[in-house]
GROMACS .gro file of C-alpha atoms in nm:
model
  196
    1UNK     CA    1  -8.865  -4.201   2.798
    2UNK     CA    2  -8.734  -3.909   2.953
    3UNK     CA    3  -8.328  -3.943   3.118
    4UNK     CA    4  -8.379  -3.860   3.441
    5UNK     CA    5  -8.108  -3.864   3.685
    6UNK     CA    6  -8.040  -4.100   3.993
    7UNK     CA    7  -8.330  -4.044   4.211
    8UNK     CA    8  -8.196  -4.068   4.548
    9UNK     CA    9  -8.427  -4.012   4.827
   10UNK     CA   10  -8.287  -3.798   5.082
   11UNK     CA   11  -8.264  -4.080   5.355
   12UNK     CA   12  -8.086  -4.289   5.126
   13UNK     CA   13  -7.824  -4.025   5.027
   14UNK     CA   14  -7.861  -3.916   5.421
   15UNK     CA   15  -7.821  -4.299   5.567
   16UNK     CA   16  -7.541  -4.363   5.294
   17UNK     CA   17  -7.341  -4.063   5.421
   18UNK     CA   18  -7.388  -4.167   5.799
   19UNK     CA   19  -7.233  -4.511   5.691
   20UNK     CA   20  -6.973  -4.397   5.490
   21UNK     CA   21  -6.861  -4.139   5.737
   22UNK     CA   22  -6.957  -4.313   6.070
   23UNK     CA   23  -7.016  -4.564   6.285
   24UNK     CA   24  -7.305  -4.419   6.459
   25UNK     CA   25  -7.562  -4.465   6.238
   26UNK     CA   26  -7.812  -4.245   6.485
   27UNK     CA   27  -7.613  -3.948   6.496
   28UNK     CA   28  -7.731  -3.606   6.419
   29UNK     CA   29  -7.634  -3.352   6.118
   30UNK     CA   30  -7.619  -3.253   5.811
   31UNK     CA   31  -7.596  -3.385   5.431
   32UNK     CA   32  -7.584  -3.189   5.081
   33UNK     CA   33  -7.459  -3.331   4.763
   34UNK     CA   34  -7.515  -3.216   4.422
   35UNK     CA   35  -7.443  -3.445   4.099
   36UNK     CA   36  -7.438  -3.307   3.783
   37UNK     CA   37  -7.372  -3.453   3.447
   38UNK     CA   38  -7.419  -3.353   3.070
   39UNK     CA   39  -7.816  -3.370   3.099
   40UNK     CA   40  -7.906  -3.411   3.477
   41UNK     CA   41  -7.844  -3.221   3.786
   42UNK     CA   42  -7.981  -3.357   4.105
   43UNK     CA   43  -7.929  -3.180   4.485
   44UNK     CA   44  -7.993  -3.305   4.816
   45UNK     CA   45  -8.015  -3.126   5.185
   46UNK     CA   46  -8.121  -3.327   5.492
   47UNK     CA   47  -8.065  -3.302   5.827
   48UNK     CA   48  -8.148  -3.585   6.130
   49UNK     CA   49  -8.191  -3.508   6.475
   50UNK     CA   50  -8.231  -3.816   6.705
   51UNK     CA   51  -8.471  -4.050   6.576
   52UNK     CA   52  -8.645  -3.776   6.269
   53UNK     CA   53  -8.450  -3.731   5.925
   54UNK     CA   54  -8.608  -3.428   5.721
   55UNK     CA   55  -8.480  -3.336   5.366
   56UNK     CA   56  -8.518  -3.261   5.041
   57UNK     CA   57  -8.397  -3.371   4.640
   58UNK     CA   58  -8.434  -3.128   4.351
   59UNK     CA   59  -8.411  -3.332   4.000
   60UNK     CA   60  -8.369  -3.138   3.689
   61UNK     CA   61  -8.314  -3.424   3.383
   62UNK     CA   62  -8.363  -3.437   3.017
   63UNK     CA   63  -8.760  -3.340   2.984
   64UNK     CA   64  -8.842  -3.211   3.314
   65UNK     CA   65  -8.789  -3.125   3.696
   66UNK     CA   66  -8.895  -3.334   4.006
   67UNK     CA   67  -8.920  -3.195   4.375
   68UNK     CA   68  -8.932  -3.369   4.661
   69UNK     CA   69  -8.983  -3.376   5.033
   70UNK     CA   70  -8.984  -3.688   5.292
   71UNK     CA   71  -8.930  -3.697   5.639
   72UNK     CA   72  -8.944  -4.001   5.831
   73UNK     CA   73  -8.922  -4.154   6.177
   74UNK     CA   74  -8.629  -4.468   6.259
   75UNK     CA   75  -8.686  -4.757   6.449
   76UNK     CA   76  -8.408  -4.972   6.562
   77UNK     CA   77  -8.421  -5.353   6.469
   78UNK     CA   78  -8.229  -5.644   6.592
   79UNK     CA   79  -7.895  -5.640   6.814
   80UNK     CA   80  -7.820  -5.294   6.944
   81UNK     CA   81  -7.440  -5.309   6.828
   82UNK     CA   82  -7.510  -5.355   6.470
   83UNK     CA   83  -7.888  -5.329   6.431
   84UNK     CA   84  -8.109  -5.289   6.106
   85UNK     CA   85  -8.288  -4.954   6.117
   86UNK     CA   86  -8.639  -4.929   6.006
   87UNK     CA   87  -8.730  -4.546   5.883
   88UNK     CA   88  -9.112  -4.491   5.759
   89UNK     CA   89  -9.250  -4.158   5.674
   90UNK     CA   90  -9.458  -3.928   5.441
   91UNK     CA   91  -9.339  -3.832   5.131
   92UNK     CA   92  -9.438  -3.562   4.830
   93UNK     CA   93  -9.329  -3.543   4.552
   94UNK     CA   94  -9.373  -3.222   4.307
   95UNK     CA   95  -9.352  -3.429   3.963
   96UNK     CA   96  -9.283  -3.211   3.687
   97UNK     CA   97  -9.276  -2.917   3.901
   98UNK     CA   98  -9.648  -2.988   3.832
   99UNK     CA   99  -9.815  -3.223   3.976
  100UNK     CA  100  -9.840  -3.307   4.353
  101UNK     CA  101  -9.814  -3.625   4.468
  102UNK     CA  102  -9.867  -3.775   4.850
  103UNK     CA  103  -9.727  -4.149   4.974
  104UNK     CA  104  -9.529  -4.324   5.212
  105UNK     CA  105  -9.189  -4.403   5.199
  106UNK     CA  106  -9.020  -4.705   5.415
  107UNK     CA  107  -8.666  -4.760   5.447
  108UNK     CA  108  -8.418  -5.041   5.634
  109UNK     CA  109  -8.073  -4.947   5.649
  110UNK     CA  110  -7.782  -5.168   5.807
  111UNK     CA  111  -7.415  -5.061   5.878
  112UNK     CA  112  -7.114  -5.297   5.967
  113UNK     CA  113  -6.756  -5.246   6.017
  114UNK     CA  114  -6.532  -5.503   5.823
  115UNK     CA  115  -6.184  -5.628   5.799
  116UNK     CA  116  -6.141  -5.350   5.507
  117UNK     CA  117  -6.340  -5.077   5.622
  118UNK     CA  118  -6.738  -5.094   5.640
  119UNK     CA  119  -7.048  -5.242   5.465
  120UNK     CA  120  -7.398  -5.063   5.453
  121UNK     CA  121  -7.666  -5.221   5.300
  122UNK     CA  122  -7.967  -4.985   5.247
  123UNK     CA  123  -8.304  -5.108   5.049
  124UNK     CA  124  -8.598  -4.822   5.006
  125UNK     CA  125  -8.997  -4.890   4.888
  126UNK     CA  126  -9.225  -4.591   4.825
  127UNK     CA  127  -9.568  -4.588   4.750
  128UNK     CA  128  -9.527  -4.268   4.495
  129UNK     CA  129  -9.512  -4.417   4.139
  130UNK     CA  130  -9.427  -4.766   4.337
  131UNK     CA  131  -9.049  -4.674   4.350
  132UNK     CA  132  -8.776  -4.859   4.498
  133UNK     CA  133  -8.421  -4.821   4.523
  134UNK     CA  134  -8.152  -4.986   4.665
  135UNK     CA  135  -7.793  -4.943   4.747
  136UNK     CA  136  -7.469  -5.121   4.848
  137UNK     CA  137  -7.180  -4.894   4.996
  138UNK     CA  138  -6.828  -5.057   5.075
  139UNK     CA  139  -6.653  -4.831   5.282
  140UNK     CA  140  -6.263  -4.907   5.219
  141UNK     CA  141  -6.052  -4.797   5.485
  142UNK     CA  142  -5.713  -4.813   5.324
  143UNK     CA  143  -5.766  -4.593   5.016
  144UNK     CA  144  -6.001  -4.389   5.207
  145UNK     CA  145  -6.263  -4.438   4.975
  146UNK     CA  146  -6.625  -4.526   4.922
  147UNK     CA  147  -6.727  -4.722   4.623
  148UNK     CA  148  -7.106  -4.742   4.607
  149UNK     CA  149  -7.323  -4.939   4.361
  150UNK     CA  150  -7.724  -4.831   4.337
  151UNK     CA  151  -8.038  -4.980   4.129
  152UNK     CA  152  -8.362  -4.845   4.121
  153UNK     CA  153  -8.672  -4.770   3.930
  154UNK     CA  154  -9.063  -4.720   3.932
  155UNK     CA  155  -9.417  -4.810   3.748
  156UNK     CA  156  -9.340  -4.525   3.490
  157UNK     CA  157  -9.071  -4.811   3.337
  158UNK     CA  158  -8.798  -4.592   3.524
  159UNK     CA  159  -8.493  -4.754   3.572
  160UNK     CA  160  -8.105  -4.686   3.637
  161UNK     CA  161  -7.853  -4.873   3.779
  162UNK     CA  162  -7.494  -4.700   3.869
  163UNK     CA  163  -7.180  -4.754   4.066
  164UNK     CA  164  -6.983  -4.458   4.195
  165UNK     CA  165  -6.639  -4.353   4.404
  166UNK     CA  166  -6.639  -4.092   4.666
  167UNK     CA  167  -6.368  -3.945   4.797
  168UNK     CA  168  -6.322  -3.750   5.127
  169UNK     CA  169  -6.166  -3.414   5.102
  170UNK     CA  170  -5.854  -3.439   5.424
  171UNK     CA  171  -5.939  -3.214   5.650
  172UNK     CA  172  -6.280  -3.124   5.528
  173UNK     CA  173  -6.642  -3.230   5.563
  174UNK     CA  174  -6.661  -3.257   5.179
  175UNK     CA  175  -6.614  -3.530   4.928
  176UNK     CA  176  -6.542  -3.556   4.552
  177UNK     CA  177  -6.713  -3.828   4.364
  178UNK     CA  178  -6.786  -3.993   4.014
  179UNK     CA  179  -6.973  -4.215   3.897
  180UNK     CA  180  -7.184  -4.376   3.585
  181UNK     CA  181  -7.515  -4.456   3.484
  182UNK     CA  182  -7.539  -4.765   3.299
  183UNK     CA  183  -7.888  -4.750   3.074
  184UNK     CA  184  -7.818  -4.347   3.045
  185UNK     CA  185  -7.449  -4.437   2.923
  186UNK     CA  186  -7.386  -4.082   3.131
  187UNK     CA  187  -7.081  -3.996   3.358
  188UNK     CA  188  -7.161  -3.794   3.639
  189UNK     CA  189  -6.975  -3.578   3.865
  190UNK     CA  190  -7.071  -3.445   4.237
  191UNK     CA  191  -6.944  -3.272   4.577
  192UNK     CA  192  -7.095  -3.388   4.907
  193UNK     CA  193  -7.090  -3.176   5.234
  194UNK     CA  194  -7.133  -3.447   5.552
  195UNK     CA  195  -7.143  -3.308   5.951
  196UNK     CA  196  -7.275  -3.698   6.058
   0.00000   0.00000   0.00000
């Protein structure tokens, strides 16, 4: 099996980096972030305006290259303060740089401010390949950092599970972060650019 890098869809990265950077989980902007490590490289873009979130991940790993594109539509859940958000869209993915695949992709997302900072809880079903990923962000107010822990995986016996530590840049709308991939045994390093 191939080691392919953390698959993030672009909502996910997109949703994690409105949680970790604010409280307003519908707000518009921007998101890149590129991770890189000794056999993977993976880059995101998205951008969200009102209630749409377009975007894109690039995958280059150990055996091959993935492309792929997902936009999607959010629907507000629960009490308004605090609410779970429902996002369901297409999604395409360019496997292999090869073949072209078509699905759906449905996402629920939560944010909450805490005692030390923030909580987001984001879990993330896709018809491609049957993937799913999900993701636990803790947002820690006094080190200004976010620690985030992710497992995923698909029907092509895909699987990774990884914890990471971003770190805001003062004055910036970047971030610095690290992490490691548990069943790769692979450190990974990234830069994240955030206008949410």
């Amino acid at each position: 099996m191939p080691c392919r890098p953390l698959r993030l869809s672009f909502l996910s990265v997109a949703a994690w980096a409105v949680a970790g950077g604010a409280s307003v989980v519908r707000a518009d902007g921007y998101f890149a972030q590129a991770d890189i490590s000794v056999d993977t490289f993976t880059g995101v873009f998205s951008m969200q305006r009102g209630p749409l979130t377009f975007g894109t991940v690039y995958s280059d790993y150990e055996g091959g290259e993935d492309l792929n594109v997902t936009a999607a539509y959010a629907f507000p859940l629960g009490d308004p303060a605090m609410p779970v958000t429902l996002r369901v869209g297409p999604a395409l993915q360019y496997e292999g740089l090869e073949e072209l695949k078509v699905g759906l992709r449905v996402v629920a997302e939560h944010y909450r401010p805490t005692d030390f900072g923030s909580l987001f809880l984001l879990g993330e079903v896709s018809s491609i390949d049957k993937a799913y990923f999900g993701l636990v962000a803790f947002g820690l107010s006094g080190p200004d950092v976010v620690i985030e822990l992710t497992h995923q995986g698909d029907d092509d016996d895909y699987r990774e599970t990884a914890v990471a530590v971003a770190k805001p840049v003062p004055g910036t709308d970047f971030s610095v972060r690290a992490g490691y991939k548990f069943r790769a045994e692979e450190v990974f390093l990234g830069v994240s650019w955030n206008t949410f």
